[in-house]
GROMACS .gro file of C-alpha atoms in nm:
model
  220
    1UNK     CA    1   7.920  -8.041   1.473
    2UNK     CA    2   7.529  -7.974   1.415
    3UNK     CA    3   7.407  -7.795   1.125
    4UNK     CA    4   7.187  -7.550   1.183
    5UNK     CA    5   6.900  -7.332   1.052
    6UNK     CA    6   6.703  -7.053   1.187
    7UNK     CA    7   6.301  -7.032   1.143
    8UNK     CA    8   6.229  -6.663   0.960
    9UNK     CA    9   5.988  -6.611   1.263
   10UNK     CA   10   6.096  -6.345   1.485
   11UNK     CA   11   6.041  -6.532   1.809
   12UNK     CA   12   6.297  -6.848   1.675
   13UNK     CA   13   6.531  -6.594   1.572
   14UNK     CA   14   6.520  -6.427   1.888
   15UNK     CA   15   6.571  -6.800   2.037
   16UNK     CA   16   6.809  -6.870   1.782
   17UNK     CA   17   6.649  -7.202   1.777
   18UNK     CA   18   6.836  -7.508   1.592
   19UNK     CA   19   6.575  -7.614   1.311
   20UNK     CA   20   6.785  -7.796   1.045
   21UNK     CA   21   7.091  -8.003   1.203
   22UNK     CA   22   7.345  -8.269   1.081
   23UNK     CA   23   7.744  -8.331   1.058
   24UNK     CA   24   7.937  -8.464   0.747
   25UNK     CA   25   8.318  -8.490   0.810
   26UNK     CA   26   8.477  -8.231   1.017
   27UNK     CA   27   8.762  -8.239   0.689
   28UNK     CA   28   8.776  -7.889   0.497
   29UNK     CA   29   8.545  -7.883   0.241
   30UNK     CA   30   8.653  -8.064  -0.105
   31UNK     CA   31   8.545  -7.964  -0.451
   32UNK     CA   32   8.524  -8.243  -0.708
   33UNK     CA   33   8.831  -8.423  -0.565
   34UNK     CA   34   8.869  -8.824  -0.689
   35UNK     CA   35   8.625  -9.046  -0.459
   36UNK     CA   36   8.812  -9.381  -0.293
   37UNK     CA   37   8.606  -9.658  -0.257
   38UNK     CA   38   8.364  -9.709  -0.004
   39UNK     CA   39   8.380  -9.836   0.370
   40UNK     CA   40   8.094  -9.909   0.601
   41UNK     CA   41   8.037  -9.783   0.905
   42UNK     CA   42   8.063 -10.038   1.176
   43UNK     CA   43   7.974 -10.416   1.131
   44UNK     CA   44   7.689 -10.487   1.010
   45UNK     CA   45   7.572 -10.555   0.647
   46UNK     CA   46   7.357 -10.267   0.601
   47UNK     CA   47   7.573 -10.041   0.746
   48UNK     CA   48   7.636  -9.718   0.549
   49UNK     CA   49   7.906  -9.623   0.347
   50UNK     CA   50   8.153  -9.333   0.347
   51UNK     CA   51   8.380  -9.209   0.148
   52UNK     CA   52   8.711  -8.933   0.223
   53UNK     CA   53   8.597  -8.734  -0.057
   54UNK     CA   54   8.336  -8.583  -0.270
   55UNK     CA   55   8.272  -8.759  -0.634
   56UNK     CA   56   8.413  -8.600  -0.897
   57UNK     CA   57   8.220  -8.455  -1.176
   58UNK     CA   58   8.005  -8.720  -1.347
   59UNK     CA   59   7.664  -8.556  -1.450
   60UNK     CA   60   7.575  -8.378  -1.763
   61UNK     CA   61   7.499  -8.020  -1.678
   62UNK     CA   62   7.281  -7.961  -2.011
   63UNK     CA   63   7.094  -8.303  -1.938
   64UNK     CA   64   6.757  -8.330  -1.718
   65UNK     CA   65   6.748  -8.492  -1.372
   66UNK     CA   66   6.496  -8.606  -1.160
   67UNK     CA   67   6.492  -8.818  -0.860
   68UNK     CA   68   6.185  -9.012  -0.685
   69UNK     CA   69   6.207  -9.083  -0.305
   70UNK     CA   70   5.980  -9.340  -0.254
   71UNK     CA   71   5.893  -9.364   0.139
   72UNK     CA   72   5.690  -9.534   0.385
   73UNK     CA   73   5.415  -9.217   0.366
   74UNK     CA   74   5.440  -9.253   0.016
   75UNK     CA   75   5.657  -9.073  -0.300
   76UNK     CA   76   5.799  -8.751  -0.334
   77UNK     CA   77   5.931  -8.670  -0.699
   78UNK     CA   78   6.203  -8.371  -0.756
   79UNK     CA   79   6.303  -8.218  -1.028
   80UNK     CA   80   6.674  -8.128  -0.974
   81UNK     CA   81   6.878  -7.850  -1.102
   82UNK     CA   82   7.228  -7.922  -1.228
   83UNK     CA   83   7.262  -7.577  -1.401
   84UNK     CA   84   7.172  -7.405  -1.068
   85UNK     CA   85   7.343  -7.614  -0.854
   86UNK     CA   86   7.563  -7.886  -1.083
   87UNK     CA   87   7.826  -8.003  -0.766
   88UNK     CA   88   7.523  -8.058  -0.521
   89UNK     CA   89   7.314  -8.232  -0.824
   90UNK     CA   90   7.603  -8.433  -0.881
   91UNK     CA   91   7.637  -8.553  -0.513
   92UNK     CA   92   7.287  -8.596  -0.468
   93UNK     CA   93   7.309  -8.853  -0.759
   94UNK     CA   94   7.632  -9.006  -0.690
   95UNK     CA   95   7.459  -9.114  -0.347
   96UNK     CA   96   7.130  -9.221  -0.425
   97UNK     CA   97   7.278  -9.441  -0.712
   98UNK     CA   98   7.534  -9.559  -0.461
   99UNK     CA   99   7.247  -9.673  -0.258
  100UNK     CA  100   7.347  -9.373   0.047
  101UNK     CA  101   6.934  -9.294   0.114
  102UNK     CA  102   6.806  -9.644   0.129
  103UNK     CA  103   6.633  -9.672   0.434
  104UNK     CA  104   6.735  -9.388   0.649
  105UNK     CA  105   6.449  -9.173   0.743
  106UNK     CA  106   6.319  -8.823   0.781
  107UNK     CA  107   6.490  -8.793   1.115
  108UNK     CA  108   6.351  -8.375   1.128
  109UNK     CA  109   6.010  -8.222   1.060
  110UNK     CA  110   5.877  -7.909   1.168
  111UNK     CA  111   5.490  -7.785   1.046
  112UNK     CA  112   5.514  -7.530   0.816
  113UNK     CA  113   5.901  -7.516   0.791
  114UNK     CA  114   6.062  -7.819   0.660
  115UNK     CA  115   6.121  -8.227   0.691
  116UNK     CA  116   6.489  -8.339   0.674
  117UNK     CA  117   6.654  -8.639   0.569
  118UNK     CA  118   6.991  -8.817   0.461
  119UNK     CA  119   7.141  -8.875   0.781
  120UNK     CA  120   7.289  -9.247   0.814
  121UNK     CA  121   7.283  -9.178   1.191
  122UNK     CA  122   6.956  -9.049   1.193
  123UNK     CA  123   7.001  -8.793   1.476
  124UNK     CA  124   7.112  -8.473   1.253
  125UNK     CA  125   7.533  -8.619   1.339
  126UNK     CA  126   7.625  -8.774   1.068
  127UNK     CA  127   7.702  -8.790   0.658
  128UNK     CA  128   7.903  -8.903   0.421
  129UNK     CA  129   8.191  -8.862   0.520
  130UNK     CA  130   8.313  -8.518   0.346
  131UNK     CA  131   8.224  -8.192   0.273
  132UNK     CA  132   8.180  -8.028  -0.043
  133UNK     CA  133   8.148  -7.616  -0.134
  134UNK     CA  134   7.788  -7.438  -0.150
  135UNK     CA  135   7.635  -7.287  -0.415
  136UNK     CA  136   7.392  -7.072  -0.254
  137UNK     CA  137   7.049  -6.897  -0.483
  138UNK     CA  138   6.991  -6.519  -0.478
  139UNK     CA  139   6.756  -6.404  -0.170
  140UNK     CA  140   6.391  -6.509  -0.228
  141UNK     CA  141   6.411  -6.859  -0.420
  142UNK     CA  142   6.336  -7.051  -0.221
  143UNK     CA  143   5.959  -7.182  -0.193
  144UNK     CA  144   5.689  -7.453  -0.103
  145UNK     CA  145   5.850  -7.758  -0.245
  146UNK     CA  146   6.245  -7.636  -0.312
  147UNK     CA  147   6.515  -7.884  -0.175
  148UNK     CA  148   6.810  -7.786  -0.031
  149UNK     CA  149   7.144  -7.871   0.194
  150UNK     CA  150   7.135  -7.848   0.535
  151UNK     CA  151   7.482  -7.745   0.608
  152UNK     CA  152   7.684  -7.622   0.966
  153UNK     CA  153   7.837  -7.311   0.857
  154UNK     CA  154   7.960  -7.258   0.513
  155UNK     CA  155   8.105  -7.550   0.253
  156UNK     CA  156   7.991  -7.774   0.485
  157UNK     CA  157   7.776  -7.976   0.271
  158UNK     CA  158   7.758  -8.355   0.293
  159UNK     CA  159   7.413  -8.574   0.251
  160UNK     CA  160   7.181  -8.394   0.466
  161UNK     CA  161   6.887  -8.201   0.272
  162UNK     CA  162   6.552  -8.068   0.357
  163UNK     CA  163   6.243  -8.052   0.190
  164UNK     CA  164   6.063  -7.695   0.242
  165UNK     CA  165   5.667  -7.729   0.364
  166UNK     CA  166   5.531  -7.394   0.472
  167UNK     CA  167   5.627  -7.031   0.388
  168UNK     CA  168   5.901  -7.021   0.694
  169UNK     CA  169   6.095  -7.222   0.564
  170UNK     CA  170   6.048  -7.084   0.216
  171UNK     CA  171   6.158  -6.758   0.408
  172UNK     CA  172   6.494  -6.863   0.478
  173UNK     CA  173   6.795  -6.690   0.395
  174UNK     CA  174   7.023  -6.808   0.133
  175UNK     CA  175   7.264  -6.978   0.300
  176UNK     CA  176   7.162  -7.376   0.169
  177UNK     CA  177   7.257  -7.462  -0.185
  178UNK     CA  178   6.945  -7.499  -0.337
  179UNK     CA  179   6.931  -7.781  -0.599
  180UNK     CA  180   6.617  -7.935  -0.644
  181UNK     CA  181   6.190  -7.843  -0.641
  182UNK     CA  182   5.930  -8.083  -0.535
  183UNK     CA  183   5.673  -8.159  -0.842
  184UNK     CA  184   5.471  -8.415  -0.714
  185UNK     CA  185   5.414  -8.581  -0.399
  186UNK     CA  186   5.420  -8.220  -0.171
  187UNK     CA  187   5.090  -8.365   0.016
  188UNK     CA  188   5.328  -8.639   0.149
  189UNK     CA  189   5.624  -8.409   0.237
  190UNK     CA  190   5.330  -8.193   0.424
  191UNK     CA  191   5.159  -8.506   0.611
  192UNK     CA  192   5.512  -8.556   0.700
  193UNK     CA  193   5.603  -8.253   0.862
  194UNK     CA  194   5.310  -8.305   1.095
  195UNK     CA  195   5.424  -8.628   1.196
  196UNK     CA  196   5.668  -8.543   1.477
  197UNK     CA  197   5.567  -8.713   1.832
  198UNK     CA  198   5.467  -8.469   2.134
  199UNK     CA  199   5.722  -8.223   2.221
  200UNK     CA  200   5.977  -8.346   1.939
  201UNK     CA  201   6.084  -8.326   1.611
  202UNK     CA  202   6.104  -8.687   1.527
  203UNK     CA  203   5.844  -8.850   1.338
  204UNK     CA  204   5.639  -9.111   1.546
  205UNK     CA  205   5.600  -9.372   1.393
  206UNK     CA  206   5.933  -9.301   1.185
  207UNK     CA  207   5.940  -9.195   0.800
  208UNK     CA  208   6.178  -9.399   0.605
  209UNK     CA  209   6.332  -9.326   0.288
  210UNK     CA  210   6.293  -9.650   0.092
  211UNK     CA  211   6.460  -9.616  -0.213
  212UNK     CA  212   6.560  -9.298  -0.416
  213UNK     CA  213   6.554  -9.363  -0.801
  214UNK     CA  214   6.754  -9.119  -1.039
  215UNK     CA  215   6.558  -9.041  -1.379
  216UNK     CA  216   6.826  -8.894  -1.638
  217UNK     CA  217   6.722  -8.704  -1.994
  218UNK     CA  218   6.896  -8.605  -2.248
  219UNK     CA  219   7.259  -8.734  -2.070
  220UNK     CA  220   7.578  -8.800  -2.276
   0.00000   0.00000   0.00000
């Protein structure tokens, strides 16, 4: 399964041209369900971990979030949203304090669309090992700098996001649970993007997320 999304561009449309792909687990969707404990993914020590079900409900909705992706172009700071979007918030957290982003990469980027990130495969297969419902913004939110799922189809959220760079992407329809805005570091996100080698969308050399760091105010 690849998660997809289409440039607002009449020509990609007309193309129908995947732009934004991924795969969590091919399980129905599950909303706030108990999370087992982790297993790895193959052998080896830094493999990543998976899990058979979404984390249940941990964050404080009224409390203030932020999270700082520190990468090998440099650090991107978001400001997420738990009133907008509390269950993808609260996933987002749950796997960057689990450790999930650690050095997977930006394994997408497209000039003036978007860069994408959080797959442990890092070919736009794989996630976490669930899926979890959307929570999708009115038409027209989304802009330079807003963060969002990638997703195949709908409640197919898992790990995958994107990081919107030019105003196609911030064209898009709204069918990715928007959770998060950029509010410092968009130069990166936008050297990034143009990173991809000849006649692919894979950055050359590749863009690794180092570490993401979870800033809480204001939590219980």
């Amino acid at each position: 399964m690849r998660r997809l999304i289409a440039t607002a561009t009449a020509a990609a449309t007309i193309l129908a041209v995947p732009l934004i792909a991924g795969c969590g687990s091919s399980d129905s969707a599950s909303s706030g369900a108990d999370t087992v404990a982790a297993s790895t993914t193959g052998g080896d020590a830094g493999a990543a971990k998976s899990w058979s079900s979404a984390p249940k409900m941990t964050i404080d909705e009224n409390a203030s979030y932020s999270a700082d992706l520190s990468t090998s172009e440099g650090d991107i700071q978001i400001a997420l949203d738990p009133k907008q979007a509390p269950t993808t918030v609260n996933n987002f957290v749950f796997l960057a304090k689990q450790g999930f982003y650690d050095g997977l990469t930006f394994h997408r980027v497209i000039p003036d669309f978007v860069i994408q990130g959080g797959d442990p495969e890092g070919t736009g297969e794989g996630g976490p090992g669930y899926q979890f419902q959307d929570e999708l913004p009115e038409a027209g939110q989304y802009k330079i700098g807003s963060v969002a799922m990638a997703n195949a189809g709908p409640n197919t959220n898992g790990s995958q996001f994107f990081i919107v760079t030019g105003q196609q992407g911030a064209s898009l329809p709204p069918n990715y649970s928007l959770f998060g805005q950029v509010t410092k570091g968009q130069d990166v996100a936008d050297k990034i993007s143009t990173m991809a080698a000849p006649g692919t969308e894979a950055p050359d050399p590749p863009v690794t997320i180092e570490k993401v760091t979870i800033m809480e105010k204001g939590a219980k």
